[in-house]
mmCIF file of C-alpha atoms in Angstrom:
data_model
loop_
_atom_site.group_PDB
_atom_site.id
_atom_site.type_symbol
_atom_site.label_atom_id
_atom_site.label_comp_id
_atom_site.label_asym_id
_atom_site.label_seq_id
_atom_site.Cartn_x
_atom_site.Cartn_y
_atom_site.Cartn_z
ATOM 1 C CA MET A 1 0.449 -0.172 0.016
ATOM 2 C CA ALA A 2 1.356 3.743 -1.063
ATOM 3 C CA GLU A 3 2.103 5.586 2.583
ATOM 4 C CA SER A 4 0.476 8.927 3.248
ATOM 5 C CA GLN A 5 -0.997 10.875 5.736
ATOM 6 C CA LEU A 6 -2.650 8.848 8.653
ATOM 7 C CA GLN A 7 -6.276 9.347 8.525
ATOM 8 C CA PHE A 8 -8.991 9.708 10.415
ATOM 9 C CA SER A 9 -12.556 8.096 9.713
ATOM 10 C CA TYR A 10 -15.457 9.223 11.597
ATOM 11 C CA TYR A 11 -18.689 6.023 12.363
ATOM 12 C CA PHE A 12 -21.955 6.722 12.218
ATOM 13 C CA ASP A 13 -24.698 4.253 13.002
ATOM 14 C CA TRP A 14 -26.509 5.200 9.675
ATOM 15 C CA HIS A 15 -28.637 2.373 9.065
ATOM 16 C CA HIS A 16 -31.015 4.454 11.773
ATOM 17 C CA CYS A 17 -30.861 7.396 9.246
ATOM 18 C CA PRO A 18 -33.298 7.160 6.059
ATOM 19 C CA ASP A 19 -31.840 7.686 3.270
ATOM 20 C CA GLN A 20 -33.923 11.124 2.279
ATOM 21 C CA LEU A 21 -31.521 12.205 5.496
ATOM 22 C CA LEU A 22 -28.339 11.314 3.909
ATOM 23 C CA ASN A 23 -26.976 14.179 1.974
ATOM 24 C CA SER A 24 -27.902 16.486 5.111
ATOM 25 C CA GLY A 25 -25.777 14.328 7.691
ATOM 26 C CA PHE A 26 -23.138 13.928 5.117
ATOM 27 C CA ALA A 27 -23.052 18.193 4.748
ATOM 28 C CA GLN A 28 -23.717 18.142 8.516
ATOM 29 C CA CYS A 29 -20.208 16.491 8.440
ATOM 30 C CA ARG A 30 -18.565 18.962 5.710
ATOM 31 C CA ASP A 31 -19.671 21.547 7.990
ATOM 32 C CA LEU A 32 -17.853 19.895 11.180
ATOM 33 C CA GLY A 33 -14.638 19.452 9.116
ATOM 34 C CA ILE A 34 -14.649 16.037 8.443
ATOM 35 C CA LYS A 35 -13.058 14.622 5.685
ATOM 36 C CA LYS A 36 -13.643 10.981 5.746
ATOM 37 C CA LEU A 37 -16.603 8.107 7.106
ATOM 38 C CA VAL A 38 -16.232 4.273 8.150
ATOM 39 C CA PHE A 39 -18.314 3.109 5.416
ATOM 40 C CA VAL A 40 -20.676 0.357 7.280
ATOM 41 C CA ASP A 41 -21.504 -3.092 7.418
ATOM 42 C CA LYS A 42 -25.090 -2.178 7.377
ATOM 43 C CA TRP A 43 -24.191 -0.492 4.116
ATOM 44 C CA ILE A 44 -22.508 -3.553 2.846
ATOM 45 C CA GLU A 45 -25.506 -6.218 3.861
ATOM 46 C CA ARG A 46 -27.422 -4.006 1.760
ATOM 47 C CA LEU A 47 -25.419 -3.515 -1.079
ATOM 48 C CA LEU A 48 -25.367 -6.949 -1.304
ATOM 49 C CA GLN A 49 -28.914 -7.296 -1.798
ATOM 50 C CA GLU A 50 -29.427 -3.706 -3.157
ATOM 51 C CA PRO A 51 -26.169 -2.828 -5.407
ATOM 52 C CA LYS A 52 -28.502 0.560 -7.082
ATOM 53 C CA PHE A 53 -28.459 1.769 -3.184
ATOM 54 C CA ALA A 54 -23.882 2.740 -4.033
ATOM 55 C CA ALA A 55 -25.068 5.664 -6.232
ATOM 56 C CA VAL A 56 -27.301 7.202 -3.186
ATOM 57 C CA LEU A 57 -23.963 7.005 -1.270
ATOM 58 C CA LYS A 58 -21.825 8.201 -4.189
ATOM 59 C CA LEU A 59 -24.510 11.030 -4.605
ATOM 60 C CA ALA A 60 -24.626 11.575 -0.753
ATOM 61 C CA ALA A 61 -20.484 11.927 -0.596
ATOM 62 C CA GLN A 62 -20.515 14.023 -3.458
ATOM 63 C CA SER A 63 -23.259 16.559 -2.481
ATOM 64 C CA GLY A 64 -20.957 16.615 1.071
ATOM 65 C CA ASN A 65 -17.566 16.219 0.150
ATOM 66 C CA ILE A 66 -17.051 13.562 1.981
ATOM 67 C CA SER A 67 -14.793 10.614 1.171
ATOM 68 C CA PHE A 68 -15.174 6.881 3.357
ATOM 69 C CA GLY A 69 -11.656 5.960 4.524
ATOM 70 C CA ASP A 70 -12.246 2.154 6.075
ATOM 71 C CA MET A 71 -14.494 -0.409 5.842
ATOM 72 C CA HIS A 72 -16.011 -2.863 8.025
ATOM 73 C CA ALA A 73 -17.167 -5.853 6.848
ATOM 74 C CA PRO A 74 -20.320 -7.291 7.668
ATOM 75 C CA PHE A 75 -20.380 -9.635 10.481
ATOM 76 C CA GLY A 76 -22.444 -12.311 12.884
ATOM 77 C CA GLU A 77 -22.458 -16.128 12.150
ATOM 78 C CA CYS A 78 -23.334 -15.746 8.479
ATOM 79 C CA PHE A 79 -20.495 -13.598 7.553
ATOM 80 C CA ASP A 80 -17.670 -13.992 9.883
ATOM 81 C CA LEU A 81 -14.467 -15.740 8.991
ATOM 82 C CA ALA A 82 -15.363 -18.990 10.887
ATOM 83 C CA ALA A 83 -18.842 -19.352 9.653
ATOM 84 C CA ALA A 84 -18.956 -23.251 9.520
ATOM 85 C CA GLY A 85 -21.438 -24.265 6.880
ATOM 86 C CA CYS A 86 -20.655 -25.324 3.617
ATOM 87 C CA GLU A 87 -22.895 -24.126 1.950
ATOM 88 C CA ARG A 88 -23.124 -20.736 3.804
ATOM 89 C CA ARG A 89 -18.657 -20.644 3.703
ATOM 90 C CA ASN A 90 -19.090 -20.702 0.235
ATOM 91 C CA ASP A 91 -21.806 -17.802 -0.013
ATOM 92 C CA MET A 92 -19.418 -16.072 3.109
ATOM 93 C CA ILE A 93 -16.568 -15.878 1.060
ATOM 94 C CA LYS A 94 -18.304 -14.493 -2.053
ATOM 95 C CA ASP A 95 -19.833 -11.895 -0.312
ATOM 96 C CA HIS A 96 -16.613 -10.431 1.105
ATOM 97 C CA ILE A 97 -15.108 -10.661 -2.440
ATOM 98 C CA ARG A 98 -17.354 -8.371 -3.668
ATOM 99 C CA ALA A 99 -17.384 -6.266 -0.442
ATOM 100 C CA LEU A 100 -13.460 -5.933 -0.817
ATOM 101 C CA GLY A 101 -14.508 -4.841 -4.886
ATOM 102 C CA TYR A 102 -16.919 -2.209 -2.926
ATOM 103 C CA ALA A 103 -14.424 -1.170 -0.857
ATOM 104 C CA SER A 104 -11.979 -0.219 -3.408
ATOM 105 C CA ASP A 105 -14.901 0.988 -5.723
ATOM 106 C CA PHE A 106 -15.105 4.110 -2.894
ATOM 107 C CA GLY A 107 -11.935 3.965 -1.823
ATOM 108 C CA CYS A 108 -11.391 2.310 0.896
ATOM 109 C CA ARG A 109 -8.120 1.345 2.492
ATOM 110 C CA THR A 110 -8.844 -0.856 5.167
ATOM 111 C CA TYR A 111 -11.669 -3.729 5.571
ATOM 112 C CA THR A 112 -12.073 -4.851 9.303
ATOM 113 C CA ILE A 113 -13.182 -8.013 9.448
ATOM 114 C CA HIS A 114 -14.637 -10.399 12.649
ATOM 115 C CA ILE A 115 -12.997 -13.938 12.953
ATOM 116 C CA GLY A 116 -16.326 -14.878 14.795
ATOM 117 C CA ALA A 117 -17.801 -16.255 18.362
ATOM 118 C CA PHE A 118 -20.669 -18.142 17.337
ATOM 119 C CA ASP A 119 -19.636 -21.727 17.050
ATOM 120 C CA SER A 120 -17.076 -20.778 19.937
ATOM 121 C CA VAL A 121 -19.912 -19.673 22.240
ATOM 122 C CA PHE A 122 -22.690 -21.886 21.509
ATOM 123 C CA PHE A 123 -21.333 -25.374 20.601
ATOM 124 C CA ALA A 124 -18.000 -24.995 22.623
ATOM 125 C CA THR A 125 -15.908 -25.211 19.147
ATOM 126 C CA PRO A 126 -12.038 -25.320 20.481
ATOM 127 C CA ASN A 127 -10.165 -22.607 18.747
ATOM 128 C CA ASP A 128 -8.244 -25.119 16.991
ATOM 129 C CA ASP A 129 -11.193 -26.243 14.700
ATOM 130 C CA ILE A 130 -12.440 -22.667 13.786
ATOM 131 C CA ARG A 131 -8.289 -21.653 13.193
ATOM 132 C CA LYS A 132 -9.024 -24.177 9.780
ATOM 133 C CA LEU A 133 -12.002 -22.449 8.663
ATOM 134 C CA VAL A 134 -10.477 -18.737 9.312
ATOM 135 C CA VAL A 135 -6.780 -19.855 7.894
ATOM 136 C CA ASP A 136 -9.356 -20.876 4.813
ATOM 137 C CA SER A 137 -11.080 -18.214 4.557
ATOM 138 C CA LEU A 138 -8.500 -15.474 4.453
ATOM 139 C CA GLU A 139 -6.474 -17.828 2.457
ATOM 140 C CA LYS A 140 -9.301 -17.224 -0.228
ATOM 141 C CA LEU A 141 -9.598 -13.283 0.479
ATOM 142 C CA ILE A 142 -5.537 -12.348 0.415
ATOM 143 C CA PRO A 143 -5.698 -12.466 -3.325
ATOM 144 C CA TYR A 144 -8.400 -10.077 -3.575
ATOM 145 C CA ALA A 145 -6.948 -7.718 -0.867
ATOM 146 C CA GLU A 146 -3.678 -7.632 -2.917
ATOM 147 C CA LYS A 147 -6.373 -6.938 -6.222
ATOM 148 C CA TYR A 148 -7.545 -4.202 -4.772
ATOM 149 C CA ASP A 149 -4.464 -3.362 -2.933
ATOM 150 C CA ILE A 150 -6.738 -2.777 0.542
ATOM 151 C CA ALA A 151 -5.482 -3.869 3.932
ATOM 152 C CA ILE A 152 -7.187 -6.676 5.788
ATOM 153 C CA ALA A 153 -7.769 -5.727 9.295
ATOM 154 C CA VAL A 154 -8.791 -8.882 11.824
ATOM 155 C CA GLU A 155 -10.670 -7.282 15.023
ATOM 156 C CA ASN A 156 -10.415 -8.379 18.605
ATOM 157 C CA ALA A 157 -13.170 -8.795 20.624
ATOM 158 C CA PHE A 158 -13.975 -10.593 24.074
ATOM 159 C CA GLU A 159 -14.448 -14.244 23.388
ATOM 160 C CA ARG A 160 -12.205 -17.203 23.299
ATOM 161 C CA SER A 161 -12.332 -17.508 19.743
ATOM 162 C CA ASN A 162 -11.446 -13.619 19.250
ATOM 163 C CA THR A 163 -8.814 -12.484 22.003
ATOM 164 C CA PRO A 164 -5.578 -10.934 20.874
ATOM 165 C CA HIS A 165 -3.635 -13.940 21.151
ATOM 166 C CA GLU A 166 -5.783 -15.666 18.580
ATOM 167 C CA VAL A 167 -6.458 -12.294 16.076
ATOM 168 C CA MET A 168 -1.973 -12.494 15.990
ATOM 169 C CA TYR A 169 -2.257 -16.517 15.298
ATOM 170 C CA TYR A 170 -3.656 -15.206 11.916
ATOM 171 C CA VAL A 171 -1.618 -12.569 11.280
ATOM 172 C CA ASN A 172 1.479 -14.551 11.988
ATOM 173 C CA TYR A 173 0.418 -17.157 10.232
ATOM 174 C CA PHE A 174 0.043 -14.981 7.279
ATOM 175 C CA ASN A 175 2.505 -13.072 7.750
ATOM 176 C CA HIS A 176 1.352 -11.110 4.628
ATOM 177 C CA ARG A 177 1.846 -6.935 3.897
ATOM 178 C CA LEU A 178 -2.283 -7.130 3.780
ATOM 179 C CA VAL A 179 -3.275 -8.899 6.815
ATOM 180 C CA GLY A 180 -2.897 -6.773 10.394
ATOM 181 C CA CYS A 181 -5.036 -5.392 13.376
ATOM 182 C CA CYS A 182 -7.955 -3.532 14.150
ATOM 183 C CA PHE A 183 -7.110 -2.753 17.564
ATOM 184 C CA ASP A 184 -10.657 -2.369 19.312
ATOM 185 C CA ASN A 185 -9.945 -0.741 22.531
ATOM 186 C CA GLY A 186 -13.170 -0.937 23.921
ATOM 187 C CA HIS A 187 -13.347 -4.582 23.379
ATOM 188 C CA ALA A 188 -9.709 -4.615 25.178
ATOM 189 C CA ASN A 189 -11.225 -2.432 27.975
ATOM 190 C CA ILE A 190 -13.490 -5.359 28.344
ATOM 191 C CA MET A 191 -10.862 -7.692 29.051
ATOM 192 C CA ALA A 192 -8.398 -5.815 30.497
ATOM 193 C CA ALA A 193 -7.225 -6.753 34.335
ATOM 194 C CA THR A 194 -8.033 -3.359 35.680
ATOM 195 C CA PRO A 195 -7.454 -2.772 39.176
ATOM 196 C CA GLY A 196 -10.035 -3.313 41.412
ATOM 197 C CA LYS A 197 -11.915 -5.368 38.585
ATOM 198 C CA ASP A 198 -15.184 -7.663 39.566
ATOM 199 C CA ARG A 199 -15.329 -10.856 37.173
ATOM 200 C CA ASN A 200 -18.989 -10.691 39.077
ATOM 201 C CA LEU A 201 -20.209 -7.556 37.354
ATOM 202 C CA TYR A 202 -20.033 -9.065 34.125
ATOM 203 C CA SER A 203 -23.034 -10.669 32.721
ATOM 204 C CA SER A 204 -24.207 -14.215 33.732
ATOM 205 C CA TYR A 205 -24.112 -14.300 30.074
ATOM 206 C CA MET A 206 -20.456 -12.781 29.371
ATOM 207 C CA ARG A 207 -19.401 -15.273 32.757
ATOM 208 C CA ASN A 208 -21.510 -18.447 31.665
ATOM 209 C CA THR A 209 -22.330 -18.409 28.362
ATOM 210 C CA VAL A 210 -19.599 -16.795 26.582
ATOM 211 C CA TRP A 211 -16.528 -18.222 28.728
ATOM 212 C CA GLY A 212 -18.317 -21.293 30.599
ATOM 213 C CA GLY A 213 -18.101 -19.695 33.903
ATOM 214 C CA GLU A 214 -14.393 -17.793 34.439
ATOM 215 C CA VAL A 215 -13.615 -15.178 32.052
ATOM 216 C CA GLU A 216 -10.304 -14.644 30.931
ATOM 217 C CA LEU A 217 -8.771 -11.821 30.920
ATOM 218 C CA CYS A 218 -5.805 -9.994 28.594
ATOM 219 C CA ASP A 219 -4.118 -7.056 30.313
ATOM 220 C CA ASN A 220 -1.620 -6.755 27.210
ATOM 221 C CA ALA A 221 -3.375 -6.460 24.206
ATOM 222 C CA PHE A 222 -2.066 -3.731 22.513
ATOM 223 C CA GLU A 223 1.274 -4.647 23.138
ATOM 224 C CA LEU A 224 0.415 -7.673 21.420
ATOM 225 C CA MET A 225 -1.423 -6.379 18.828
ATOM 226 C CA ALA A 226 0.702 -3.220 18.322
ATOM 227 C CA PRO A 227 3.447 -4.075 16.108
ATOM 228 C CA ARG A 228 0.651 -5.188 13.509
ATOM 229 C CA ILE A 229 -2.061 -2.515 14.404
ATOM 230 C CA PHE A 230 -3.277 -1.228 10.563
ATOM 231 C CA THR A 231 -6.336 0.388 11.975
ATOM 232 C CA CYS A 232 -8.459 0.687 15.186
ATOM 233 C CA HIS A 233 -12.109 1.368 16.735
ATOM 234 C CA LEU A 234 -11.600 3.788 19.587
ATOM 235 C CA HIS A 235 -15.034 3.889 21.769
ATOM 236 C CA ASP A 236 -15.870 3.795 25.847
ATOM 237 C CA ASN A 237 -17.362 1.498 28.573
ATOM 238 C CA ASN A 238 -17.374 1.088 31.858
ATOM 239 C CA GLY A 239 -14.860 -2.319 31.446
ATOM 240 C CA TYR A 240 -17.682 -4.465 31.278
ATOM 241 C CA SER A 241 -19.953 -4.907 28.589
ATOM 242 C CA ASP A 242 -20.274 -3.352 25.166
ATOM 243 C CA GLN A 243 -21.744 -0.192 25.068
ATOM 244 C CA HIS A 244 -19.615 1.757 22.183
ATOM 245 C CA SER A 245 -19.747 4.878 24.249
ATOM 246 C CA VAL A 246 -18.250 8.610 23.665
ATOM 247 C CA PRO A 247 -14.759 9.134 25.136
ATOM 248 C CA GLY A 248 -14.998 10.297 28.592
ATOM 249 C CA ASN A 249 -18.702 8.197 29.345
ATOM 250 C CA GLY A 250 -16.451 5.148 30.730
ATOM 251 C CA ASN A 251 -13.666 4.215 31.888
ATOM 252 C CA VAL A 252 -10.888 4.226 28.967
ATOM 253 C CA ASN A 253 -7.581 6.113 30.058
ATOM 254 C CA TRP A 254 -7.482 8.247 26.291
ATOM 255 C CA GLU A 255 -4.660 9.889 27.313
ATOM 256 C CA GLU A 256 -2.837 6.860 27.536
ATOM 257 C CA LEU A 257 -5.062 5.511 24.510
ATOM 258 C CA ALA A 258 -3.802 8.493 21.965
ATOM 259 C CA GLU A 259 -0.589 8.285 23.460
ATOM 260 C CA LYS A 260 0.557 4.509 22.651
ATOM 261 C CA LEU A 261 -1.947 4.634 19.275
ATOM 262 C CA LEU A 262 0.399 8.229 18.006
ATOM 263 C CA ASN A 263 3.531 6.634 18.686
ATOM 264 C CA HIS A 264 3.544 2.703 19.394
ATOM 265 C CA ALA A 265 1.894 1.593 16.619
ATOM 266 C CA PRO A 266 4.088 1.576 13.694
ATOM 267 C CA GLN A 267 2.157 0.250 11.059
ATOM 268 C CA LEU A 268 -0.712 2.078 11.522
ATOM 269 C CA ILE A 269 -2.937 3.594 8.621
ATOM 270 C CA SER A 270 -6.114 5.012 10.383
ATOM 271 C CA LEU A 271 -8.260 5.870 13.191
ATOM 272 C CA GLN A 272 -12.028 5.105 13.359
ATOM 273 C CA THR A 273 -14.489 6.666 15.819
ATOM 274 C CA GLU A 274 -16.814 3.936 16.945
ATOM 275 C CA ALA A 275 -19.364 5.605 19.154
ATOM 276 C CA LYS A 276 -22.883 5.094 18.911
ATOM 277 C CA VAL A 277 -24.302 8.359 17.354
ATOM 278 C CA PHE A 278 -28.184 8.216 16.111
ATOM 279 C CA ALA A 279 -28.782 5.097 18.496
ATOM 280 C CA GLU A 280 -27.695 7.147 21.682
ATOM 281 C CA GLY A 281 -29.170 10.564 20.609
ATOM 282 C CA LEU A 282 -25.937 12.503 20.063
ATOM 283 C CA SER A 283 -25.384 15.062 18.153
ATOM 284 C CA PHE A 284 -22.702 15.530 15.021
ATOM 285 C CA SER A 285 -20.599 18.630 17.108
ATOM 286 C CA GLU A 286 -20.142 16.696 20.123
ATOM 287 C CA ILE A 287 -19.087 13.612 18.558
ATOM 288 C CA VAL A 288 -16.730 15.575 16.938
ATOM 289 C CA LYS A 289 -15.628 17.813 20.196
ATOM 290 C CA ARG A 290 -15.193 14.745 22.041
ATOM 291 C CA TYR A 291 -12.752 12.868 19.919
ATOM 292 C CA ARG A 292 -10.994 16.053 18.474
ATOM 293 C CA LYS A 293 -9.763 16.388 22.566
ATOM 294 C CA TYR A 294 -7.451 13.378 22.136
ATOM 295 C CA PHE A 295 -6.867 13.924 18.540
ATOM 296 C CA PRO A 296 -6.829 16.772 17.297
ATOM 297 C CA VAL A 297 -5.180 16.171 14.039
ATOM 298 C CA GLN A 298 -7.551 14.647 11.859
ATOM 299 C CA ALA A 299 -6.917 14.255 7.804
#
C-alpha cells in the first residue's frame, strides 16, 4: 500500500438514518470539518442485496465533499471468517470478495473483519478447529486484498476465539503485508485486568455462556497487537460491557491510549471512531468535540 498521512474516519450508525437525510447528514459532517467516514457494515449488507444503493451513497458523498477511509465488513455467524456451514461458507467468501470490490470502488484503505464467535460460544468449538476455517477463509480473500491493495484488519473482541492472541495467530500465520489488526480499544478494555475489576460484575451471559464460568482477562492487548495494527476502533465503556460510548463516558484512559496509538503502532494507517450516535441521540458536533480532544489533528 502506498504510504500517506494517517487518516481519521468517523463512524455513524447510518442504518438509523433514512436515505432522504443522508445528504443532510453528510453536509453536517462537512461543516464540522469531517473529511472521511467509515463505510459501515450495514451499508455493505444492503449493497449485497441492493446494488443500486451505491449510487445513493456516491451522490450523498459528492454533495458533502466526503470520502470513505475505512470499511467494516458485515459480521455475525453468516459473515464471520469462522462460519462453519459449507453452503454458507461458500456464499460468505463470495460476499466478502464483492465487499472488497466495493471497498476499492469507494476508496477505502482498510477492511476490518471479524473472526467470529458463534460456534465458540454456543457449541464450545475449540480454537484449533476454528483456526482451520479462518485460515481457509483468509487464504481465499488475500488474493482480492492484493488485487485491490486493501489491508485486511482482523479485529479483537471478547470471546475465546477472538482474543488478541488469536488475532495475532492469523497475522503471524500469514505474515503478509496486507493482513494485520484492527485494535478495538473498547473490546480490549472489557478484557483488561484493571485495578479493582470484579469478574462478578460481568453479565451472566458473559461469564457463563461466553466463557463457561470464568472470564479470562488479557491486560496487554495493545502490546500484543501493536506491531501489526493497521487501524483501530475507538469507543468507551465501563470495562464490563460493549457500550460503544463516546470518550469520557467510560473508564478508558484516553490520554494513554492516544499516546500509544500515535507513537507505538508503527503500521497504523487510520483511526476510526465507533461510538453510537443516532442510537444514543448524540449530536455530530458532540462526537467531533469528544474525539478531537484526544486526536486533534485529523486528516
